[in-house]
């Protein structure tokens, strides 16, 4: 097992390094809540923050970063372009607004948030230009299925560095993961804790007891052993701290299989083939 500490990183297909563990901030409110969450995370050694223009908290993320003592070059910031901007062809403007709200002079990873049919290929071409300008270190996608990735790769120059999708023991997505692996696209899990639903799965309860860990720690460890980047969200300091304590134990191969076997294709979020926003 190669991932041994919170400072370990995956190397993306363009050579940029991205931490395996990050802090998700969807629904973390701007102001004290998000600033405290990020300060706690930095104290624990987290260096990656996952936001989006749609979360309406990029200013809060930027403020927390500016107030911290952590050097900018150690921090990895992901943000995303929202669907309305993709549809309207406002990629570059949307990027500039995110950059300004974050108060940064570059972004580490910029993602197309959803595969908006008929528009994502053009948005990707715009992202390629932003990437060439140096204002973003890596570009990628989110919620792309295999056919979306194929369509994108058939008509563009740069292969996405990352595909961030819903992933947890009830939605294991083996084919999509395999496709990403073959094409050197780093797979990244959103809603790794199934927004809390993993806590009532008996097999996960049993593993938590066995290892004297929480259900969240078991599932986040499973992500790492699958070499999946993971970004659990919490606004509670004690949970942010606990969610990072996943580097001192290892699940056995049969336990990995057991968790994989819980897959029943359940989504907590929208289906990327059928969303209406
Ligand atoms: P998660 O699976 O990370 O679950 C978050 C929920 O679990 C929150 O309600 C949190 O509550 C709770 N929680 C966190 N840690 C623990 C713990 N140790 N014990 C008990 N409860 C806990 O869901 P998210 O949907 O937030 O996904 C994570 C991140 O992924 C997002 O924040 C966002 O950055 C990204 N994302 C991306 C999407 C995309 O389309 N690209 C879609 C959705 C999410 P509390 O805060 O009160 O601790």
XYZ file of N, CA, C and O and ligand atoms in Angstrom, residues 24-26 50 55 80 113-114 142-143 164 190-196 199 216 231-236 239 243, ligand 1:
160
model
N -13.980 18.627 1.310
C -15.104 19.132 0.517
C -15.802 20.246 1.276
O -15.888 20.197 2.507
N -16.306 21.240 0.549
C -16.967 22.357 1.246
C -18.363 22.657 0.700
O -18.912 23.726 0.939
N -18.956 21.706 -0.016
C -20.340 21.902 -0.465
C -21.223 22.100 0.771
O -21.140 21.335 1.731
N -11.914 21.466 -1.966
C -12.763 21.309 -3.147
C -13.989 22.210 -3.040
O -14.879 21.976 -2.230
N -21.231 26.549 -5.164
C -21.336 26.438 -3.703
C -21.437 27.818 -3.024
O -21.656 27.895 -1.824
N -15.002 24.833 -9.852
C -15.711 24.247 -11.007
C -16.567 25.288 -11.699
O -17.110 26.196 -11.038
N -18.307 21.142 -14.187
C -19.054 20.538 -13.081
C -19.967 19.397 -13.545
O -20.053 18.361 -12.892
N -20.667 19.580 -14.679
C -21.573 18.547 -15.210
C -21.444 18.516 -16.722
O -21.177 19.553 -17.354
N -16.156 16.624 -14.201
C -16.881 16.051 -13.084
C -18.195 15.489 -13.605
O -18.817 16.085 -14.493
N -18.577 14.357 -13.067
C -19.844 13.713 -13.443
C -19.865 13.249 -14.895
O -20.928 13.193 -15.514
N -14.221 13.771 -11.388
C -14.766 13.734 -10.022
C -16.227 13.295 -10.103
O -17.047 13.998 -10.685
N -16.791 12.063 -5.058
C -17.619 13.004 -4.279
C -18.686 12.236 -3.505
O -18.990 11.094 -3.852
N -19.184 12.864 -2.447
C -20.059 12.158 -1.486
C -19.493 10.803 -1.085
O -20.179 9.773 -1.119
N -18.211 10.772 -0.685
C -17.620 9.479 -0.308
C -18.335 8.830 0.863
O -18.317 7.602 0.992
N -18.968 9.657 1.720
C -19.669 9.112 2.892
C -21.156 8.928 2.594
O -21.956 8.714 3.491
N -21.502 9.064 1.352
C -22.902 8.924 0.939
C -23.781 9.892 1.732
O -24.890 9.554 2.132
N -23.195 11.054 2.019
C -23.880 12.085 2.824
C -24.426 11.517 4.129
O -25.504 11.894 4.584
N -23.712 10.580 4.697
C -24.093 10.038 6.012
C -24.729 8.655 5.944
O -24.815 7.960 6.951
N -23.321 5.154 7.401
C -23.275 4.840 8.833
C -24.286 3.766 9.227
O -24.206 3.206 10.306
N -16.863 6.239 8.770
C -16.283 7.174 7.795
C -14.830 6.810 7.510
O -14.382 6.778 6.352
N -12.684 13.463 -0.947
C -12.851 14.828 -0.416
C -14.057 14.902 0.514
O -15.035 15.626 0.253
N -14.029 14.147 1.648
C -15.175 14.190 2.556
C -15.447 15.619 3.029
O -14.507 16.366 3.292
N -16.722 15.937 3.142
C -17.096 17.264 3.646
C -17.474 17.168 5.112
O -18.272 16.302 5.512
N -16.921 18.042 5.915
C -17.498 18.274 7.236
C -17.212 19.718 7.607
O -16.194 20.274 7.224
N -18.148 20.287 8.358
C -17.912 21.610 8.914
C -17.615 21.491 10.406
O -17.470 22.502 11.092
N -17.547 20.268 10.914
C -17.334 20.058 12.353
C -15.878 19.673 12.610
O -15.421 18.626 12.116
N -14.929 16.063 13.352
C -15.066 15.139 12.217
C -13.965 15.384 11.182
O -13.477 14.432 10.560
N -11.682 12.362 10.166
C -11.692 11.879 8.772
C -10.294 11.788 8.175
O -10.100 11.168 7.135
P -20.056 13.468 2.036
O -20.291 12.072 1.629
O -18.692 13.995 2.176
O -20.864 13.659 3.387
C -20.952 14.897 4.018
C -21.956 14.755 5.170
O -21.478 13.808 6.118
C -22.159 16.038 5.883
O -23.534 16.091 6.254
C -21.280 15.928 7.122
O -21.887 16.654 8.173
C -21.316 14.437 7.389
N -20.036 13.916 7.929
C -18.773 14.169 7.520
N -17.878 13.477 8.235
C -18.584 12.765 9.137
C -18.224 11.878 10.176
N -16.942 11.585 10.405
N -19.217 11.346 10.944
C -20.513 11.646 10.709
N -20.917 12.482 9.723
C -19.967 13.043 8.959
O -20.934 14.364 1.023
P -20.735 15.613 0.082
O -21.892 15.560 -0.842
O -20.528 16.862 0.828
O -19.429 15.281 -0.796
C -18.123 15.680 -0.437
C -17.630 16.809 -1.329
O -17.661 16.408 -2.695
C -18.520 18.055 -1.320
O -18.389 18.824 -0.151
C -18.066 18.731 -2.579
O -16.837 19.393 -2.364
C -17.916 17.541 -3.523
N -19.130 17.283 -4.319
C -19.025 17.392 -5.691
C -20.110 17.168 -6.489
C -19.966 17.300 -7.952
O -20.994 17.290 -8.664
N -18.779 17.420 -8.478
C -21.442 16.829 -5.929
C -21.430 16.708 -4.493
C -20.317 16.911 -3.736
P -21.128 17.825 9.006
O -20.639 18.872 8.052
O -22.221 18.313 9.908
O -20.018 17.127 9.729
